[in-house]
Tab-separated table of C-alpha atoms in Angstrom:
chain	number	residue	atom	x	y	z
A	25	MET	CA	120.539	215.305	0.215
A	26	ALA	CA	116.939	214.175	0.410
A	27	THR	CA	114.743	214.305	3.503
A	28	ILE	CA	112.850	211.210	4.655
A	29	LEU	CA	110.029	211.229	7.195
A	30	ILE	CA	109.652	208.124	9.368
A	31	VAL	CA	106.145	207.715	10.814
A	32	ASP	CA	106.377	204.983	13.451
A	33	ASP	CA	105.154	204.784	17.038
A	34	SER	CA	108.155	202.671	18.076
A	35	PRO	CA	111.169	204.820	18.993
A	36	THR	CA	113.395	201.741	18.780
A	37	GLU	CA	112.276	200.818	15.257
A	38	ALA	CA	112.484	204.433	14.120
A	39	GLU	CA	116.000	204.787	15.535
A	40	VAL	CA	117.283	201.712	13.691
A	41	VAL	CA	115.973	203.052	10.380
A	42	ARG	CA	117.144	206.601	11.154
A	43	VAL	CA	120.721	205.440	11.743
A	44	MET	CA	120.675	203.427	8.514
A	45	LEU	CA	119.342	206.363	6.473
A	46	GLU	CA	121.616	208.978	8.014
A	47	SER	CA	124.633	206.758	7.296
A	48	GLU	CA	123.611	207.036	3.629
A	49	GLY	CA	123.460	210.837	3.845
A	50	TYR	CA	119.697	211.342	4.190
A	51	THR	CA	118.156	213.906	6.515
A	52	VAL	CA	115.601	212.133	8.712
A	53	LEU	CA	112.478	213.451	10.415
A	54	TRP	CA	110.393	211.344	12.811
A	55	ALA	CA	106.754	211.425	13.880
A	56	ASP	CA	105.422	208.960	16.446
A	57	THR	CA	101.756	209.091	15.374
A	58	ALA	CA	99.956	209.177	12.051
A	59	ASP	CA	98.432	212.569	12.889
A	60	LYS	CA	101.873	214.036	13.601
A	61	GLY	CA	103.179	212.409	10.427
A	62	ILE	CA	100.495	214.077	8.319
A	63	LYS	CA	101.192	217.449	9.937
A	64	THR	CA	104.948	217.068	9.446
A	65	ALA	CA	104.460	216.057	5.807
A	66	GLU	CA	102.280	219.114	5.190
A	67	GLU	CA	104.754	221.461	6.889
A	68	LYS	CA	108.120	220.016	5.807
A	69	HIS	CA	107.199	218.305	2.517
A	70	PRO	CA	109.789	215.484	2.767
A	71	ASP	CA	111.069	213.716	-0.328
A	72	LEU	CA	109.763	210.349	0.906
A	73	ILE	CA	107.746	208.901	3.805
A	74	LEU	CA	108.324	205.558	5.533
A	75	MET	CA	104.962	204.706	7.111
A	76	ASP	CA	104.255	202.110	9.788
A	77	VAL	CA	100.792	200.532	9.704
A	78	VAL	CA	99.927	199.695	13.309
A	79	MET	CA	99.908	202.844	15.438
A	80	PRO	CA	97.615	204.174	18.161
A	81	GLY	CA	94.728	206.218	16.795
A	82	MET	CA	94.912	206.535	13.032
A	83	SER	CA	96.537	203.636	11.182
A	84	GLY	CA	99.237	204.007	8.572
A	85	PHE	CA	96.717	202.889	5.941
A	86	GLN	CA	94.397	205.756	6.890
A	87	ALA	CA	97.256	208.258	7.006
A	88	THR	CA	98.494	207.156	3.591
A	89	ARG	CA	95.012	207.598	2.139
A	90	LYS	CA	94.767	211.112	3.652
A	91	LEU	CA	98.178	212.106	2.312
A	92	MET	CA	97.327	210.806	-1.160
A	93	ARG	CA	94.066	212.791	-1.219
A	94	ASN	CA	95.764	216.040	-0.190
A	95	PRO	CA	96.994	218.061	-3.207
A	96	ASP	CA	99.922	219.360	-1.120
A	97	THR	CA	101.234	215.893	-0.197
A	98	ARG	CA	99.958	213.471	-2.844
A	99	ASP	CA	103.215	213.605	-4.802
A	100	ILE	CA	105.318	212.448	-1.830
A	101	PRO	CA	106.130	208.746	-2.317
A	102	ILE	CA	105.172	206.545	0.634
A	103	LEU	CA	106.752	203.210	1.510
A	104	MET	CA	104.932	201.099	4.081
A	105	LEU	CA	107.356	199.673	6.654
A	106	THR	CA	105.543	197.387	9.066
A	107	THR	CA	105.398	194.093	10.927
A	108	LYS	CA	102.125	193.173	9.172
A	109	ASP	CA	103.199	190.570	6.638
A	110	GLN	CA	99.909	189.289	5.215
A	111	GLU	CA	99.460	189.629	1.456
A	112	SER	CA	96.095	191.309	2.099
A	113	ASP	CA	97.874	194.002	4.155
A	114	ARG	CA	100.340	194.590	1.346
A	115	ALA	CA	97.516	194.878	-1.186
A	116	TRP	CA	95.613	197.272	1.090
A	117	GLY	CA	98.673	199.488	1.549
A	118	LEU	CA	99.319	199.678	-2.178
A	119	ARG	CA	95.633	200.303	-2.869
A	120	ASN	CA	95.725	203.276	-0.493
A	121	GLY	CA	98.617	204.874	-2.353
A	122	ALA	CA	101.853	203.402	-1.016
A	123	ARG	CA	104.498	202.799	-3.679
A	124	GLU	CA	105.987	199.747	-1.951
A	125	TYR	CA	105.482	197.608	1.147
A	126	PHE	CA	108.343	196.306	3.302
A	127	VAL	CA	108.056	193.999	6.303
A	128	LYS	CA	110.183	194.822	9.368
A	129	PRO	CA	113.001	194.350	9.681
A	130	PRO	CA	113.630	195.356	6.078
A	131	GLU	CA	116.536	194.011	4.093
A	132	LYS	CA	118.809	197.065	4.069
A	133	GLU	CA	119.961	196.930	0.459
A	134	ALA	CA	116.455	196.348	-0.910
A	135	LEU	CA	115.018	199.230	1.112
A	136	LEU	CA	117.813	201.622	0.129
A	137	ALA	CA	117.517	200.632	-3.533
A	138	GLN	CA	113.774	201.309	-3.498
A	139	ILE	CA	114.280	204.657	-1.776
A	140	LYS	CA	116.844	205.677	-4.391
A	141	THR	CA	114.455	204.847	-7.233
A	142	LEU	CA	111.712	207.028	-5.734
A	143	ILE	CA	113.712	210.100	-4.729
């Protein structure tokens, strides 16, 4: 089954998503900062990344841009998963390379359907 990397500084939020994904058979990795997420993506090359936006240090927007510019990680689809619900945030995430943008908490079926189309 596919491996999904969750990049989110909130252990609670990450755990909720992890349980949902593992119940569907996915292997889940977790990084609690954008820097760790980039490193994990480079080392483990997951099939998909779920990226939070608001994190200490580097934002999810910046991390997405870095991953998209790296030849080793640019083919990994990224879904933004965040509490930021402004249309400008969505546009910025997509402009930086994310394939889709979900506001927390995501609707389970919609998120799973999008993941399945990208993996």
